[in-house]
XYZ file of C-alpha atoms in Angstrom:
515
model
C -1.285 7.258 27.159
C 1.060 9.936 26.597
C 2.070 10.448 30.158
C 2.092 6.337 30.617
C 4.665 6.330 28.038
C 7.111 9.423 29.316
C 7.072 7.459 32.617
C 8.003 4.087 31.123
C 10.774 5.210 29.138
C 12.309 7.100 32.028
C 12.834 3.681 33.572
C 13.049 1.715 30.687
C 17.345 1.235 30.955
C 16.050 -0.156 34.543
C 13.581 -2.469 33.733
C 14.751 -6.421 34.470
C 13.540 -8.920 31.501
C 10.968 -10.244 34.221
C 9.598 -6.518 34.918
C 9.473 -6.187 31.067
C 7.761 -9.520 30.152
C 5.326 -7.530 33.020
C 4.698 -4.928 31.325
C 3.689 -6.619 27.985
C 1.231 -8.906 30.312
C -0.868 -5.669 30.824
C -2.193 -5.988 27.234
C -0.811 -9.202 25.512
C -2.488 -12.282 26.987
C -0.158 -15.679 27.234
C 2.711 -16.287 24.654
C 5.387 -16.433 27.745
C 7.835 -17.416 25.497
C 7.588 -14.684 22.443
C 7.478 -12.604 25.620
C 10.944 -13.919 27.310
C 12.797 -13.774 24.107
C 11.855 -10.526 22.873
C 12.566 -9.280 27.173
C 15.792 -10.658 26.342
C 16.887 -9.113 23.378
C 15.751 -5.354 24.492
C 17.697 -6.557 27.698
C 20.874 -7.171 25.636
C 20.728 -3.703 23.709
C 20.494 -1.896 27.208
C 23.371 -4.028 28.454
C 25.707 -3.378 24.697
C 25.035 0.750 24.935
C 27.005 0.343 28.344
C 29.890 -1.301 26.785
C 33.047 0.591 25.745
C 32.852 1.319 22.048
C 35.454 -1.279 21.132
C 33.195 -4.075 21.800
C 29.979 -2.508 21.723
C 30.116 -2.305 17.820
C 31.249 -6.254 17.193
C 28.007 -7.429 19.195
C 25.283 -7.544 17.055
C 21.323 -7.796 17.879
C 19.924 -11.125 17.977
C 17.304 -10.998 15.436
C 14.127 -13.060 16.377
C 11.347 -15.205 13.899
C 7.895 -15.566 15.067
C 6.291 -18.447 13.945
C 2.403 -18.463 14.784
C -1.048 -18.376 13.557
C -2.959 -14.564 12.536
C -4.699 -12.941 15.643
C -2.216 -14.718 18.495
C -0.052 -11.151 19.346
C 3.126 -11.629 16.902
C 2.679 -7.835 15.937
C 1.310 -6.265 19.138
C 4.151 -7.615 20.450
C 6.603 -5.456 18.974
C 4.753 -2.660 18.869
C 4.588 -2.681 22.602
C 8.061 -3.730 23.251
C 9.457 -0.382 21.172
C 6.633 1.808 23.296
C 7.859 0.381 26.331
C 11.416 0.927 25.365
C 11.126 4.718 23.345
C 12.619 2.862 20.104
C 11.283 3.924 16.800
C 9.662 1.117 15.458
C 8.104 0.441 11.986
C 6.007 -2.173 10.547
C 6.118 -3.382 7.051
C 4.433 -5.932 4.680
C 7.214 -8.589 2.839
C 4.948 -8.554 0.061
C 4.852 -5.384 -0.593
C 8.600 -5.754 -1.614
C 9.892 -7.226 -5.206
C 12.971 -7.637 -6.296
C 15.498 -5.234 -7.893
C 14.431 -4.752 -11.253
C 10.456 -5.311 -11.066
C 8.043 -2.183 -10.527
C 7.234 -2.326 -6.445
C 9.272 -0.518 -3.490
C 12.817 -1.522 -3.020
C 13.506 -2.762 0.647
C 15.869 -0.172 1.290
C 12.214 2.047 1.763
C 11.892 -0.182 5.148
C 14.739 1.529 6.752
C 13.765 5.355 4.905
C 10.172 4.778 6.927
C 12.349 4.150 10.078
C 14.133 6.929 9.945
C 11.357 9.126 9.103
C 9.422 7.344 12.349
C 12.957 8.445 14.305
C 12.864 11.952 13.115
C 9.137 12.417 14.159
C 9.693 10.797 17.594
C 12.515 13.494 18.146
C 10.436 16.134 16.733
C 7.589 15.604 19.006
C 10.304 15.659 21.517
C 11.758 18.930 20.544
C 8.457 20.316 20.497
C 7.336 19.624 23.777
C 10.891 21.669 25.125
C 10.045 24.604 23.332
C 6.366 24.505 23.833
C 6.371 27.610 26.160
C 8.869 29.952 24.390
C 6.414 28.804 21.162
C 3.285 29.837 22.879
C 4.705 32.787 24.268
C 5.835 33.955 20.345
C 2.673 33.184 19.231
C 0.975 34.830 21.602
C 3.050 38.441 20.688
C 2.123 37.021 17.000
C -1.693 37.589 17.532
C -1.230 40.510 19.639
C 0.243 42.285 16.503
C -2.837 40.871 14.228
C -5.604 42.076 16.363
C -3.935 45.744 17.065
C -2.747 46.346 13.980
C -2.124 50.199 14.686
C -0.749 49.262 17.867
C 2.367 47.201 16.841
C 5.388 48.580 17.906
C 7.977 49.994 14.972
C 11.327 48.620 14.053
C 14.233 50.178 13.907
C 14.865 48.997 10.929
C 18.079 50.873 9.195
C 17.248 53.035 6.265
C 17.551 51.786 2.630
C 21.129 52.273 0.831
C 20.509 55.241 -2.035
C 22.288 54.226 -5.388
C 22.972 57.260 -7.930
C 24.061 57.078 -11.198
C 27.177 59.458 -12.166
C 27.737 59.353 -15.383
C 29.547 56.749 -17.364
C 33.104 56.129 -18.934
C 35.083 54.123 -20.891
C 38.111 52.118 -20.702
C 40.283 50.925 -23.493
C 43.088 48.351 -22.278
C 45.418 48.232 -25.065
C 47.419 51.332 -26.204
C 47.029 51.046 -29.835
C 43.324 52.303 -30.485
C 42.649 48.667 -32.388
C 41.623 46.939 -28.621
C 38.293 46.560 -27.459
C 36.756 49.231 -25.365
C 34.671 48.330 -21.673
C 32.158 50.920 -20.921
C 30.759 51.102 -17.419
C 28.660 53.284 -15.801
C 29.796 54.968 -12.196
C 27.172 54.963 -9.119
C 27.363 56.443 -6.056
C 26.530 54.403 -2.779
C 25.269 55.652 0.456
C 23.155 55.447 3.363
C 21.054 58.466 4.013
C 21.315 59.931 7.693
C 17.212 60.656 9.481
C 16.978 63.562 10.674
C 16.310 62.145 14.225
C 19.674 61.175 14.205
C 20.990 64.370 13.387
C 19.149 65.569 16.214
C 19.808 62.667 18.512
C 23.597 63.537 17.571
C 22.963 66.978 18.863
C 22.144 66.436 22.236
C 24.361 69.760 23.558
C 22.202 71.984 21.447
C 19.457 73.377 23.111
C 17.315 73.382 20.080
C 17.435 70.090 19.440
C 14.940 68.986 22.388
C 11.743 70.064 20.653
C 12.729 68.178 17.615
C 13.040 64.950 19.121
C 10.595 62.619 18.311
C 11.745 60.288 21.629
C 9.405 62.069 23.531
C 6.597 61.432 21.015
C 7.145 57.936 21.059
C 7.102 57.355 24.661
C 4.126 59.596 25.188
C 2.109 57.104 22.290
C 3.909 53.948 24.543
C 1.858 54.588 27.320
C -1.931 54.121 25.720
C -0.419 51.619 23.319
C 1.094 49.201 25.999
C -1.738 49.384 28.383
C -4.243 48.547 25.548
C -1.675 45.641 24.431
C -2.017 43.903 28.315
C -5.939 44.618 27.839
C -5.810 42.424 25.091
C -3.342 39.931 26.322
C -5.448 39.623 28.883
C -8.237 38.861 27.473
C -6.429 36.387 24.886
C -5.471 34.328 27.961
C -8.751 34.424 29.477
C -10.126 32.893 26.085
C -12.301 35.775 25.389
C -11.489 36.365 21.750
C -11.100 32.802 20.803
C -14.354 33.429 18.198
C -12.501 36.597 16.272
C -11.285 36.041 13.003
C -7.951 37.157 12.158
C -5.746 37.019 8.686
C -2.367 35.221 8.604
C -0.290 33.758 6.121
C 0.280 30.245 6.240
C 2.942 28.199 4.375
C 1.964 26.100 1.601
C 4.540 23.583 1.198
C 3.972 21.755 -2.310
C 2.978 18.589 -2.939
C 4.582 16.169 -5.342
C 2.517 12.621 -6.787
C 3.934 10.030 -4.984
C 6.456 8.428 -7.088
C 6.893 5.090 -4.604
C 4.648 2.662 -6.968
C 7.127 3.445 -9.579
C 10.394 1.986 -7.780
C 13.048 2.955 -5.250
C 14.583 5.714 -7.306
C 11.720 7.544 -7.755
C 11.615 7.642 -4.444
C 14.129 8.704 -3.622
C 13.621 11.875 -6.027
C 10.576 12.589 -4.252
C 12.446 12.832 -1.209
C 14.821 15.327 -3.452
C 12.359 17.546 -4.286
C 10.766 17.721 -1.263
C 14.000 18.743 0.538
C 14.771 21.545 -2.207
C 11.485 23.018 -1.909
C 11.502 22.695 1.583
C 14.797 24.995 1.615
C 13.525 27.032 -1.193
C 10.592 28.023 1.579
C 7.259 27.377 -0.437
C 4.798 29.502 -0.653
C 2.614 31.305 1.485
C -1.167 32.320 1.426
C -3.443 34.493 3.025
C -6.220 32.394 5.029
C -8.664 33.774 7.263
C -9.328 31.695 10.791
C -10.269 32.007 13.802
C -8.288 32.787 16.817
C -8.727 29.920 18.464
C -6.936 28.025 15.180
C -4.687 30.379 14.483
C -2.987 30.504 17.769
C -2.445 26.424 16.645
C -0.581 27.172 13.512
C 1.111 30.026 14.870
C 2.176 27.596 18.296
C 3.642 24.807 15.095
C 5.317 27.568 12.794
C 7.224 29.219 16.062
C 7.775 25.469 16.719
C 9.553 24.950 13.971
C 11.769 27.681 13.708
C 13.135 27.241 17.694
C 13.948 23.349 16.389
C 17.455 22.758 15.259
C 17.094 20.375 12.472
C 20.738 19.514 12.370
C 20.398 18.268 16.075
C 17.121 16.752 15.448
C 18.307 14.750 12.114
C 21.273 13.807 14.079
C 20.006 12.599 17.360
C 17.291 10.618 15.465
C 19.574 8.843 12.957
C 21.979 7.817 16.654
C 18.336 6.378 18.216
C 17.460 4.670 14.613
C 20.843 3.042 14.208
C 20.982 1.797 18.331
C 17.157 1.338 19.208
C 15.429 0.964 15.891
C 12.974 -1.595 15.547
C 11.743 -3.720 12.336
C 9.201 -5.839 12.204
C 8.790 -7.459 8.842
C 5.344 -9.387 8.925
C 3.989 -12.028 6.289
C 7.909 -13.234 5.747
C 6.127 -16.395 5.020
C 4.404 -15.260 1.621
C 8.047 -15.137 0.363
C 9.566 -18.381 0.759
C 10.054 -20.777 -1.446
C 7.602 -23.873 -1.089
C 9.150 -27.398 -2.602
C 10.954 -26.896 -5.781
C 12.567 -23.564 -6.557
C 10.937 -23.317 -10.098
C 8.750 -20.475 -11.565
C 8.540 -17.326 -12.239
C 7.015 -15.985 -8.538
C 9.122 -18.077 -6.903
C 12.301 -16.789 -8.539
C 10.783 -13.364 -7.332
C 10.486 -14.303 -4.022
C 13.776 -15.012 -3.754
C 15.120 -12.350 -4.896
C 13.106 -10.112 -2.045
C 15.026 -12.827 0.111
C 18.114 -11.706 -1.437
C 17.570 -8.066 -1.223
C 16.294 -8.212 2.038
C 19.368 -9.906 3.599
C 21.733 -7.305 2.855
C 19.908 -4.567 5.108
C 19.406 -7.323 7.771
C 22.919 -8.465 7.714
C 23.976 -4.568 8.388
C 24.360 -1.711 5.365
C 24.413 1.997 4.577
C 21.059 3.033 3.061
C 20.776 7.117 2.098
C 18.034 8.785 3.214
C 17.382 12.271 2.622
C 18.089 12.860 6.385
C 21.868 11.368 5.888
C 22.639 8.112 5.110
C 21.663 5.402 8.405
C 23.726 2.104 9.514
C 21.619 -0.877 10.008
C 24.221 -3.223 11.759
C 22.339 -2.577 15.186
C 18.852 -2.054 13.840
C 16.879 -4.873 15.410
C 15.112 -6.750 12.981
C 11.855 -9.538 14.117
C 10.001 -11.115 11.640
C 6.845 -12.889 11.504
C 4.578 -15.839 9.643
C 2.124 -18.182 10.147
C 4.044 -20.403 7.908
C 0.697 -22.817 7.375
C 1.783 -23.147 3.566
C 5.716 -22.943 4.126
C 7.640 -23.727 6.487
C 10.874 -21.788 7.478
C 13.768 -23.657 5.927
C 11.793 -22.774 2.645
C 13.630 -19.616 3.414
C 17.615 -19.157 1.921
C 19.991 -20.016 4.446
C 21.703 -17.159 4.852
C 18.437 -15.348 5.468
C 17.633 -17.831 8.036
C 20.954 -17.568 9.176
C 20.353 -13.629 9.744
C 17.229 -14.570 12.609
C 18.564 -16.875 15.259
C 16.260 -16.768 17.481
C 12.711 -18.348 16.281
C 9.686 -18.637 18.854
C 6.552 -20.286 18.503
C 3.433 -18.740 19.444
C 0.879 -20.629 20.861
C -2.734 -20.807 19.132
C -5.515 -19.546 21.356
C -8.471 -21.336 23.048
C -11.461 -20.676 25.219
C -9.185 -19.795 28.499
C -7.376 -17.264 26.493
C -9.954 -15.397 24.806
C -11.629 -15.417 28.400
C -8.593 -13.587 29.985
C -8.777 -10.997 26.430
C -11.880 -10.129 27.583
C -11.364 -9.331 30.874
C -7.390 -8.673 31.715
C -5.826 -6.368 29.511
C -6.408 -2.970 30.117
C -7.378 -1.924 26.266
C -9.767 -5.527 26.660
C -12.817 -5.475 24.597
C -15.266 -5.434 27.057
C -14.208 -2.235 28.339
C -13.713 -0.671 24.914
C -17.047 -1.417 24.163
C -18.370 -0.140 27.563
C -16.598 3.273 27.380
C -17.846 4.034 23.675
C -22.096 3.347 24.589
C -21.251 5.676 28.021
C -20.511 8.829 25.461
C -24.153 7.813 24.719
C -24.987 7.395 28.382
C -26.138 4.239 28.055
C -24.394 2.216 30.504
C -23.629 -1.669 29.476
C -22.388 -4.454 32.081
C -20.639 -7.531 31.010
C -22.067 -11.086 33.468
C -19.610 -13.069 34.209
C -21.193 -15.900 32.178
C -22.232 -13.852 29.400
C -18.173 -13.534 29.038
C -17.533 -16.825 29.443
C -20.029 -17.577 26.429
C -18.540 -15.052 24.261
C -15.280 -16.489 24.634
C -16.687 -20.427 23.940
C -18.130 -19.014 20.954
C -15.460 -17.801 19.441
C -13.288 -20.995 20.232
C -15.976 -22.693 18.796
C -16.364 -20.608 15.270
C -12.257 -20.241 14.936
C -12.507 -24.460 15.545
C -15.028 -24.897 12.615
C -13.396 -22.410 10.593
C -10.572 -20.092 9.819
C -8.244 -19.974 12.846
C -7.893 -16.067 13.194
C -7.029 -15.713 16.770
C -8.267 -13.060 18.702
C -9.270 -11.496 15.897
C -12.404 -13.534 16.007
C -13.638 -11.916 18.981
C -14.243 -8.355 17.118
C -16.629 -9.938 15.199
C -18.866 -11.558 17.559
C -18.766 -8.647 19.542
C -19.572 -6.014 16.802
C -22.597 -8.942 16.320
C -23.525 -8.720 19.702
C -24.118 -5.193 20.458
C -24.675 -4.088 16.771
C -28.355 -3.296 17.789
C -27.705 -1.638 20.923
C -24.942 0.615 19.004
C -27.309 1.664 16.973
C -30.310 2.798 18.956
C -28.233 3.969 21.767
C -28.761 7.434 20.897
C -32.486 6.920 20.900
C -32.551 5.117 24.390
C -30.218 7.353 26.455
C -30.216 7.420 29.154
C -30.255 3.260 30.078
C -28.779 0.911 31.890
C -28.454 -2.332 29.949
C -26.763 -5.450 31.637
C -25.171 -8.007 29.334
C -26.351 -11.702 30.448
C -25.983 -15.119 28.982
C -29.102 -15.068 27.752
C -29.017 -11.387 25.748
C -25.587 -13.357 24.150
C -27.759 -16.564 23.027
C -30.640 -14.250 21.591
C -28.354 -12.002 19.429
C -26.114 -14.995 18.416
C -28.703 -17.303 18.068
C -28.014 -17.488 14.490
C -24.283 -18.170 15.142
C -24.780 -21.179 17.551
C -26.919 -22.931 14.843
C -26.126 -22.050 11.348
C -23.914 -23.912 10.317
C -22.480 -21.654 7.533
C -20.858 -18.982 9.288
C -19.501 -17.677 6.186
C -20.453 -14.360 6.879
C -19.103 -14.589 10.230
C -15.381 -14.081 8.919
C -13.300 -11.093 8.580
């Protein structure tokens, strides 16, 4: 998946609305339109970034509502839009918001959890540029723990000698009724080796004994030839089972202060940055060399980053390709009349969240991030409400709304089948780790997928969703004595689907049926 999605976003400035409504098709089944409009408005941010700056900053995204049942793709659908298109992308609950003033997490978190998403997309990033100067660190790093006695010696300068010389006393005023100082006097200096004395004397003929150059180069040999030995053998993976001591950072860790409101956390963030800079602590662990080559490979990493360059670049691809998808805005409109005491809560979430989506300056501990360009898509069923039960100007803020279509029989047939993450081959993939090797019938597919029409009909609509379930009912035995059967062959028919469902097709209280 990796690789799929460094090749994607190499093209991703050349992909045509049509190419990426394509793309999506690969795992989203039907919703053309949700597909066209979202195509459209990753389109348009392509097309702004190639503006001149004058105009590029008075166009503004073209924020989009999704209006549709649970299980039909609303969130899959921008989570695959900002993979195809490298944005960072974060998802977030509208109830999980209250207003300013109530005990919850402020709205303004929204766009700190973006720019945290940002600043580990460009981290990864970094990482993988500096992946072979890291390895090749590390590498020296465990050279110098497993020949100890071999590790070459700094030249590190001598230490300064400070020597007390006596002290004095100093009286300011020339009357003897003044206050008197009284110091002490030190003498400063850096002591001279005698290898340097010698080294100094090259002319003298005496001095050639003395020199301890030729004692280290005559210890070089051995040592050097034993260190390729054991670089050697570190590459071939022969010493991956020795154990080895290193000290490891301990960064601390403070109680999350989030349930307690937006300023705490914010002061979390705080403290975390101070003791970040302040370097934590460090303790001695002993691993193997296999892991320690792994935490060596992410502490080099870290120091070859540049964390100015990396908080920079990420709050530029936050503010121009950031991606917010705010999910259950349903659950806080206002149904009917605007009285009580959730209601008025509601609102103000409304209120507070309109702000951010209208375009503002939040602080984050990584510098403070502009939302005007931050595209924002929101989502609902909106069975209970209904979106003019939103404020105006919050409904203002989302122009574009698109309905998504509920899905039937044809649908969850194509689910099963099309996509390449469908279910069928999920489930085939997992029971081959076991070798036991399952095969979907045509027509025991095209029951699964009447089935689940059929239970979503009679109760809950939950979309797709629907289809884990009777699946997770269907091979629930066969997952569980898999181990005990390996290796087998085991084709799935119609009739193997009516046997283990026979209870679904005539119960008529499905209750436990439902997520």
């Amino acid at each position: 998946m990796k690789g799929d999605r460094k090749t994607t976003n190499r093209s991703a400035d050349e992909l045509s609305p049509r190419e990426i409504v394509g793309e999506l098709d690969k795992y989203i089944v039907g919703q053309k339109k949700a597909k066209r409009a979202v195509a459209v408005a990753l389109r348009n941010r392509i097309r702004r970034l190639k503006l001149d700056p004058e105009i590029r900053e008075d166009i503004a995204p073209k924020n989009i509502l999704m209006i549709g049942p649970t299980g039909v793709g609303k969130t899959e659908i921008a989570r695959r839009l900002a993979r195809l298109a490298g944005s960072p992308f974060v998802k977030v609950e509208a109830t999980k918001y209250t207003e300013v003033g109530y005990v919850g997490r402020d709205v303004e978190s929204m766009i700190r959890d973006l720019m945290a998403a940002g600043v580990q997309m460009v981290k990864q990033e970094m990482q993988e540029a500096v992946t072979a100067e890291a390895e090749s660190r590390a590498e020296e790093v465990l050279l110098d723990l497993l020949l100890p006695g071999k590790k070459k010696k700094a030249a590190n300068p001598a230490s300064p000698v400070i020597r007390p010389m006596g002290t004095f006393s100093l009286n300011p005023g020339d009357s003897g009724g003044g206050p008197s100082l009284i110091g002490t006097a030190i003498q400063v200096g850096i002591p001279v080796r005698r290898d340097q004395d010698n080294a100094g004397a090259a002319a003298a003929p005496a001095a050639e004994p003395e020199d301890p150059a030729g004692t280290d180069a005559a210890d070089a040999g051995p040592s050097d030839s034993t260190r390729e030995k054991f670089r050697a053998m570190l590459r071939e993976g022969k010493l991956e089972g020795r154990t080895v001591e290193i000290m490891v950072n301990q960064n601390p860790q403070f109680p999350g202060f989030g349930s307690l409101g937006g300023g705490m956390e914010e002061i979390e963030s705080n403290l975390s940055v101070i003791m970040g800079a302040m370097g934590g602590s460090k303790k001695k662990k002993v691993v193997t060399v296999k892991r320690a080559r792994e935490i060596l490979i992410a502490e080099e990493s870290e120091k070859l980053i540049d964390r100015d360059r990396m908080s920079d670049e990420a709050r530029q691809r936050v503010e121009e390709m950031g991606i917010v998808f705010i999910d259950e805005i349903d659950k806080i409109a206002v149904k009917g009349d605007r009285g009580g005491g959730h209601d008025v809560s509601r609102e103000g979430v409304q209120r507070d969240i309109l702000p951010i989506v209208e375009g503002a300056t939040v602080n984050t501990k990584w510098g403070p991030v502009n939302t005007d360009h931050i595209l924002f898509i929101a989502a609902g069923a909106f069975n209970i409400s209904k979106p003019s039960d939103l404020i105006p100007e919050l409904q203002g803020r989302f122009p574009l709304r698109v309905e998504l279509d509920s899905l039937g029989k044809d649908e969850f047939l194509r689910i099963l089948t099309e996509p390449k993450n469908a279910l069928t081959k999920q489930y085939r993939d997992l029971l081959g780790t076991e070798g036991v090797e399952i095969e979907f019938q045509p027509d025991a597919i095209d029951r699964l997928a009447a089935l689940a029409a059929e239970v979503n009909s009679r109760l809950e609509n939950i979309g797709a969703r629907r289809l884990h379930t009777i699946m997770e009912a269907l091979l629930e035995e066969l997952s569980f004595e898999a181990p005990d059967i390996a290796p087998a062959k085991m084709p799935i028919t119609e009739a193997y689907v009516n046997e283990r469902l026979a209870d679904l097709v005539t119960d008529q209280d499905l209750g436990r049926y439902i997520l």
